[in-house]
Coordinates of C-alpha atoms and ligand atoms in Angstrom, one line a residue:
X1 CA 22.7 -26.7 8.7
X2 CA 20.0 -29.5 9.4
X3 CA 17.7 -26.6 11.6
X4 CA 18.1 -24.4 8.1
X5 CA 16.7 -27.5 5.5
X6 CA 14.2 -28.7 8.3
X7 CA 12.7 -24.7 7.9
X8 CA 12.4 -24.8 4.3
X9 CA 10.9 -28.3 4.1
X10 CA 8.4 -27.1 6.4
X11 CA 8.0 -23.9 4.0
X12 CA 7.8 -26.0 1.3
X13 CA 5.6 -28.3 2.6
X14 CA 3.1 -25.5 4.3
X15 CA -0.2 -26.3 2.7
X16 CA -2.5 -23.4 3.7
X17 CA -1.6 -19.7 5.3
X18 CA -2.0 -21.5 8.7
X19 CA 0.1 -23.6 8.5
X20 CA 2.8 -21.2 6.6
X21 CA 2.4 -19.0 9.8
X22 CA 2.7 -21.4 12.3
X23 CA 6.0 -22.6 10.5
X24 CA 7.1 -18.4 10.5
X25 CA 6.2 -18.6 14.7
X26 CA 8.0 -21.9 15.0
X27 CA 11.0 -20.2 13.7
X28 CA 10.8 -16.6 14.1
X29 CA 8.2 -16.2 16.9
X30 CA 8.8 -15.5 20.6
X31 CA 10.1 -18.4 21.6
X32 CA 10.8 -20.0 17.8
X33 CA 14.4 -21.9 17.0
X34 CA 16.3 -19.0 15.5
X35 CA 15.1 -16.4 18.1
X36 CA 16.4 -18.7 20.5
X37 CA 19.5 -19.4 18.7
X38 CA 20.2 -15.7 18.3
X39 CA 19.5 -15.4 22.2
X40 CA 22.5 -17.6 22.3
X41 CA 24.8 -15.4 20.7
X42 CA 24.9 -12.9 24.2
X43 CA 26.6 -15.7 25.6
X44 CA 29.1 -16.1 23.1
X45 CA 32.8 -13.8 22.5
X46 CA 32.9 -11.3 20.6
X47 CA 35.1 -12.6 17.6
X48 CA 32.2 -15.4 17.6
X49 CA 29.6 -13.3 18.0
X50 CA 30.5 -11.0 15.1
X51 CA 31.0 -14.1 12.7
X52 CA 27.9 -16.0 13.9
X53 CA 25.9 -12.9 13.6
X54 CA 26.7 -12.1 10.2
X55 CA 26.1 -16.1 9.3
X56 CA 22.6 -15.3 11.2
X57 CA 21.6 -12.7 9.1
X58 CA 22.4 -14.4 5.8
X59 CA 20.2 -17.8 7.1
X60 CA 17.3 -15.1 8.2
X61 CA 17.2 -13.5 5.0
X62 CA 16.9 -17.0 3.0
X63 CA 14.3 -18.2 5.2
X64 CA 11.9 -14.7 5.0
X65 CA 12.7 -14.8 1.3
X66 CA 11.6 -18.7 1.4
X67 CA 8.5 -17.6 3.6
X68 CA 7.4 -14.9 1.3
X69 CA 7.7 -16.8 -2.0
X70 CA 5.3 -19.4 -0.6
X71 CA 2.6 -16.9 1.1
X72 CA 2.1 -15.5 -2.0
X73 CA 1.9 -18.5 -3.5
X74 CA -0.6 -19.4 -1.2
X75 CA -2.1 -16.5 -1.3
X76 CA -2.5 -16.6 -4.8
X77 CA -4.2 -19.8 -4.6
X78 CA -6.7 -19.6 -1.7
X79 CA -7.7 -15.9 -3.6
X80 CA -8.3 -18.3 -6.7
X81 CA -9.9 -20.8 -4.4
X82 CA -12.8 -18.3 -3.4
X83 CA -13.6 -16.4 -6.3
X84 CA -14.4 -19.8 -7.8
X85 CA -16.6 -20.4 -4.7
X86 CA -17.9 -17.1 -3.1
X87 CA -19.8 -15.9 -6.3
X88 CA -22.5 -13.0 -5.3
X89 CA -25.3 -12.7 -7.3
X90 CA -25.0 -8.7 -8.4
X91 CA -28.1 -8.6 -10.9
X92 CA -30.3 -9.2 -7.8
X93 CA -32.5 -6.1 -6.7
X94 CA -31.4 -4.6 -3.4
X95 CA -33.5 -5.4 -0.4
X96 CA -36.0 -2.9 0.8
X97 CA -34.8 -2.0 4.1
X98 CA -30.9 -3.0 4.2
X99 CA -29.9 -1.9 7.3
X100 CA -26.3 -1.3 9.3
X101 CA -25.1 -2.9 12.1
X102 CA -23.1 -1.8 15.3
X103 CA -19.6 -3.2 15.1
X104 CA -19.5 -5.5 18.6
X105 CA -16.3 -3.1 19.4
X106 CA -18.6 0.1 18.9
X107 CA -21.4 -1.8 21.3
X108 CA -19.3 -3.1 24.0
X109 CA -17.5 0.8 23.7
X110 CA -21.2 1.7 24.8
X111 CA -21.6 -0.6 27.6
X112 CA -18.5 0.3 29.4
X113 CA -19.2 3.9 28.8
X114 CA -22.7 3.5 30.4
X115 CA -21.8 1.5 32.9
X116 CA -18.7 3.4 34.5
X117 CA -20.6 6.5 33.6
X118 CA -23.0 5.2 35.8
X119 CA -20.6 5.3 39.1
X120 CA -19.5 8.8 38.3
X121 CA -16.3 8.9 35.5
X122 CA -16.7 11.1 32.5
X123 CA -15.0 10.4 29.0
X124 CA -11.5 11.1 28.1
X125 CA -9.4 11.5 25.1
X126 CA -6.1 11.6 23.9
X127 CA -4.3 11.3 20.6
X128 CA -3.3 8.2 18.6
X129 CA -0.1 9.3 17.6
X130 CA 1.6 10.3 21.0
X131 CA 5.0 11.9 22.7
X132 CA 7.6 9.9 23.8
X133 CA 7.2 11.8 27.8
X134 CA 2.9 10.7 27.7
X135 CA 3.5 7.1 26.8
X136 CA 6.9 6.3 29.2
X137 CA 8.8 9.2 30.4
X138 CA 5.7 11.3 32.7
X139 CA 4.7 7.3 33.2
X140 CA 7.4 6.2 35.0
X141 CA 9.2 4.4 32.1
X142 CA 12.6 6.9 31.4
X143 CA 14.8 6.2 28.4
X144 CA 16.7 3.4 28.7
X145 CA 14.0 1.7 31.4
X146 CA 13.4 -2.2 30.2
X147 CA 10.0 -2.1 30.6
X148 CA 10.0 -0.4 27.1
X149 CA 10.9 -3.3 25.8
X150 CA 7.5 -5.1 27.5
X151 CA 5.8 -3.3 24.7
X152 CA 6.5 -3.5 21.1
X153 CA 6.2 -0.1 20.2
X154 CA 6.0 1.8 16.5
X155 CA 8.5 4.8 16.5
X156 CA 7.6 7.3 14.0
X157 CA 10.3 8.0 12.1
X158 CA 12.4 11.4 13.9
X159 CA 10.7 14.6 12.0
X160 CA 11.3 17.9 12.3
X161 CA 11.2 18.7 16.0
X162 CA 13.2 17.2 18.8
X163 CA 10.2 15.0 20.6
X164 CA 10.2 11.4 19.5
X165 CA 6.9 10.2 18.6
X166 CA 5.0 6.5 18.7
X167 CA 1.6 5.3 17.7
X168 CA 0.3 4.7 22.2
X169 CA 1.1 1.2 23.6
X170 CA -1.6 1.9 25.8
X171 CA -4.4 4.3 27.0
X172 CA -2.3 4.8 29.5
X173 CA -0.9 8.3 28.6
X174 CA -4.7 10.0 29.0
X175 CA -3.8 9.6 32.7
X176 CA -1.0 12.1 32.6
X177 CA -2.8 14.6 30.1
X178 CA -5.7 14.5 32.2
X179 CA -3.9 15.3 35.5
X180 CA -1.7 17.9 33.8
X181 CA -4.8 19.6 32.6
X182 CA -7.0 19.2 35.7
X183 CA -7.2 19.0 39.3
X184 CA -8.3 16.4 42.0
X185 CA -11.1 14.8 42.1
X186 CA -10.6 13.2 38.8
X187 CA -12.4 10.0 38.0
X188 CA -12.4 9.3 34.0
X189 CA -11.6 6.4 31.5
X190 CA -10.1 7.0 28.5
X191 CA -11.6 4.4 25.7
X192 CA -9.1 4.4 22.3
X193 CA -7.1 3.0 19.8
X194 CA -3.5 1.4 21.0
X195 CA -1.1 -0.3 18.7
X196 CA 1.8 -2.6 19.0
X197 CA 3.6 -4.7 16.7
X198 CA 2.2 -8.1 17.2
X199 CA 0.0 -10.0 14.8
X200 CA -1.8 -13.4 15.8
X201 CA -5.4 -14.9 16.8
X202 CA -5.3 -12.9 19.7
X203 CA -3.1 -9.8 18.4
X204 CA -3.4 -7.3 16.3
X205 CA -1.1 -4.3 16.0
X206 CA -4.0 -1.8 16.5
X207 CA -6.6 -2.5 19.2
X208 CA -8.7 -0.8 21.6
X209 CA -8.1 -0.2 25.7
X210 CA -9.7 1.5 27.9
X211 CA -8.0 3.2 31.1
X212 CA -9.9 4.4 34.0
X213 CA -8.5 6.7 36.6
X214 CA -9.2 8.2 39.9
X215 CA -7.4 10.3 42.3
X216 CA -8.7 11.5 45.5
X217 CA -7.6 12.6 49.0
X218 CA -8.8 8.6 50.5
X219 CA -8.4 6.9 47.4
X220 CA -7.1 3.2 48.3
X221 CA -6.8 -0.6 47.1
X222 CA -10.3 -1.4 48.4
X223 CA -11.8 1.5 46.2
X224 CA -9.9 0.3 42.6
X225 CA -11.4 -3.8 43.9
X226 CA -14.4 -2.7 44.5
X227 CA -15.1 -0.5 41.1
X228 CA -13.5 -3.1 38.9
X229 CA -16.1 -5.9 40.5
X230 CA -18.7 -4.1 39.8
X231 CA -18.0 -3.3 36.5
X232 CA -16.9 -6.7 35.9
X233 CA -20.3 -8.2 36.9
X234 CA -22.5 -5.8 35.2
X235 CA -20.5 -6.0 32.0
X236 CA -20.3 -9.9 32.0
X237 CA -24.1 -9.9 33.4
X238 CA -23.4 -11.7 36.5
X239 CA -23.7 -10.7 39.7
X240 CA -21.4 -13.8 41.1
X241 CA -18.8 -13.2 38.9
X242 CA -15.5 -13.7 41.1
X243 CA -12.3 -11.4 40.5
X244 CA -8.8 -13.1 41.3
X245 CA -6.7 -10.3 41.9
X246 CA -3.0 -11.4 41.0
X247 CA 0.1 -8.8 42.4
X248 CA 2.2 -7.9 38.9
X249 CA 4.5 -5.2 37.8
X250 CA 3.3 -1.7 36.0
X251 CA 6.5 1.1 36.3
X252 CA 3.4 3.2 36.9
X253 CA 1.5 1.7 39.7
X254 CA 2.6 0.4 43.2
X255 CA 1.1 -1.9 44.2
X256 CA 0.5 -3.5 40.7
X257 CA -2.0 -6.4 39.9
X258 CA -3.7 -8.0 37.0
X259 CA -6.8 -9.1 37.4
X260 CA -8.1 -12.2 36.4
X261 CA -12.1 -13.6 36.1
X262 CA -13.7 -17.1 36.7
X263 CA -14.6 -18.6 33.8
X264 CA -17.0 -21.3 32.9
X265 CA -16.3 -22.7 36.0
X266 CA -13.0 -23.5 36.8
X267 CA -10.9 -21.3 34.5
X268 CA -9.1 -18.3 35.1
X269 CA -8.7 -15.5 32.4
X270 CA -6.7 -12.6 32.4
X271 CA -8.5 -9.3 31.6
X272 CA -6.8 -6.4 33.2
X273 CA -3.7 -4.6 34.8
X274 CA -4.0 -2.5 37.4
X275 CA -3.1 -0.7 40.4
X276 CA -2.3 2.4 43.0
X277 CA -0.8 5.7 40.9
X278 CA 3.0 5.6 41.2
X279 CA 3.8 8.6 43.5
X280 CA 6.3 9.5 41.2
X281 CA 3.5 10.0 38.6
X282 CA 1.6 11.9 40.7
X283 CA 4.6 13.8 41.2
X284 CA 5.1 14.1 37.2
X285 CA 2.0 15.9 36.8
X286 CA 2.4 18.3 40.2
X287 CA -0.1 16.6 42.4
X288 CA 1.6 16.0 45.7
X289 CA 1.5 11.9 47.0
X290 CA 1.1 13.3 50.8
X291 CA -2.1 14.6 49.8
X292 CA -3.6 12.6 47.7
X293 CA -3.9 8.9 46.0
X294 CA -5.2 7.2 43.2
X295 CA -5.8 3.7 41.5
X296 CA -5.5 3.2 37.6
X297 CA -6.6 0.5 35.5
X298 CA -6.1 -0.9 31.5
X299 CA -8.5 -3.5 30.0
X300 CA -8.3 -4.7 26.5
X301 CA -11.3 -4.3 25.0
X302 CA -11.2 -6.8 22.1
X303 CA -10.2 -9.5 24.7
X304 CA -13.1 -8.8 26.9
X305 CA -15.5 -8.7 23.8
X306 CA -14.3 -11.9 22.7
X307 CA -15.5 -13.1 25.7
X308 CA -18.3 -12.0 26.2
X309 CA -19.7 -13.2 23.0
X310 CA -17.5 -15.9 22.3
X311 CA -15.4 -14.4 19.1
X312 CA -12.6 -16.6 18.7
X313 CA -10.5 -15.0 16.6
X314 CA -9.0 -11.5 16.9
X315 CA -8.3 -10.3 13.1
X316 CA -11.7 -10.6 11.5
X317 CA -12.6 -8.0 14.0
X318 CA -11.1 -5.4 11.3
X319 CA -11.7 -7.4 8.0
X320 CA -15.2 -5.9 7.4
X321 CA -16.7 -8.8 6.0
X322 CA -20.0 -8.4 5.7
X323 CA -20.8 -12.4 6.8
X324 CA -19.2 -11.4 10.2
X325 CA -20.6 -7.7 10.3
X326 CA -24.4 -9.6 9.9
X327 CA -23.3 -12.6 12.3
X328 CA -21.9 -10.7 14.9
X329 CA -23.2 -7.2 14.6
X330 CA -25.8 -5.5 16.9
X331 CA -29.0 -4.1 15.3
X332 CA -29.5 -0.3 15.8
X333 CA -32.7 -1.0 17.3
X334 CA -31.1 -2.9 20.2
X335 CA -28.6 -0.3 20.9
X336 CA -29.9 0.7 23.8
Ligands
LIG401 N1 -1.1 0.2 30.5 C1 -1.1 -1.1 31.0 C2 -1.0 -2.1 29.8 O1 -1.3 -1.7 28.7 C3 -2.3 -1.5 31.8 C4 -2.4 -0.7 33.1 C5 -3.1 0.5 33.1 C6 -1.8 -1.1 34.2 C7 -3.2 1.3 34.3 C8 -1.9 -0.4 35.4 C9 -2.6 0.8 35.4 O2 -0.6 -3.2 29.9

């Protein structure tokens, strides 16, 4: 197979960790030659598709094989590479005053906590490791729904009691705990961990969201606009920013949008979904939709960090080197 020997030329060849992972995308990413290859294979009979399919798995396993011999080969030698370079100087006193820093995620956590606390919303929590009926079922999403699939979710493997488990795709659950819990008026965000299985320069399986919700007897459209431009300006410190509101598809909101911010000028960037409570998830969490509405939102917090402060890329977020700790950090005095 040409597609096969092409792959583990390029393995071969890969000259840095970049450029081994750009070969693994190429092949085995979204949209790489063998995902699309096995795509392929729906199309096909079933005789075919049982004799392909077990050709498939035989060519996948040789190429991850090939693609692990040569990361940690790689590996190996850019480890090598900076011992030889990074040498730290450990017979040198400390310095007087070493102070901390504030991870940029724990500052910009701040900001929008002071901000939308600042129109009114209080803080709410919910756990990282969540039911199955918080993160789909109460949200719209039953068993079997595709938009499961939107989401690359961690199952925990089944324990002892019936309820399947997975680390949240979203913050998106809080919304049902906190209407199951409380009563209208509500009008919290929910700031958190989230995790998918996803790893590039702008994904990581864990990351941060934060959801906002309120749910009132007039709640409408014009209310969710308005409290996301606001926020949106102060948090991006300016007070032209422009919103592009773009109509999308959340099981749990209708109507849905994403919302999108002007950029430098003349770009658009995605930063948001959002939109009106499903009635059904009203319903879900015994609040009747003839009574009252409500508007929901989910930002990524990593993405909207990155652009405020111009981080390119997502991983060293979590690597805790100290270089980008000291480059990017916040000192405590300027917390405030
Ligand atoms: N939970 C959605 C996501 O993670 C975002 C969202 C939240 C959309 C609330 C609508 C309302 O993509």
């Amino acid at each position: 197979m040409d597609l096969k020997n092409q792959i583990l030329t390029d393995i071969e060849n890969a000259s840095s960790l970049q450029g081994l992972e750009d070969v693994r995308v190429a092949a085995f990413g979204k949209k790489g030659a063998i995902t699309e290859l096995m795509k392929d294979l729906g199309s096909k009979t079933p005789e075919e598709r049982r004799e392909m399919g077990a050709a498939f798995n035989i060519l996948k396993q040789e190429l991850t094989d090939a693609l692990d011999t040569r990361k940690q080969m790689l590996e190996e030698a850019d480890l090598t590479a900076r011992l030889t370079t990074e040498t730290l100087d450990v017979s040198l006193p400390p310095r007087p005053v070493a102070s901390g820093k504030i991870h940029p995620l724990s500052s910009v956590m701040d900001q929008i906590i002071h901000i939308f606390g600042g129109m009114g919303f209080t803080v709410a929590e919910g756990p990282d490791i969540e039911e199955d009926f918080y993160n789909f079922t109460a949200l719209n999403v039953p068993a079997e729904h595709p938009a499961r699939e939107m989401q690359d979710t961690f199952y925990l493997p089944p324990g002892a009691t019936e309820q399947p488990y997975v680390l949240r795709t979203h913050t998106s659950p809080v919304q049902i705990r906190t209407m199951l819990k409380g009563e209208p008026p509500i009008r919290i965000i929910a700031p958190g961990r989230t995790f998918r299985s996803d790893y590039d320069a702008t994904h990581t399986p864990m990351f941060h969201q934060v959801e906002g919700i309120v749910v009132d007897k007039h709640t409408h459209m014009g209310h969710l606009k308005g409290c996301l431009e606001e926020f949106c300006r102060l948090f991006f410190e300016d007070p032209a920013l422009k919103l592009r509101f773009r109509p999308s598809y959340f099981p749990f909101t209708e109507p849905s949008a994403e919302v999108d911010i002007q950029w430098k000028g003349d770009k658009w960037l995605e930063i948001l979904g959002c939109g009106m409570v499903h009635p059904n998830v009203l319903r879900n969490c015994n609040i009747d939709p003839d009574v009252y509405q409500g508007f929901a939102f989910g930002m990524g917090i990593e993405r909207i960090t990155m652009l405020k402060y111009g981080i390119e890329d997502l991983r060293l977020f979590f690597e805790s080197d100290l270089r980008w700790l000291n480059h990017y950090g916040f000192s405590v005095d300027a917390r405030e």
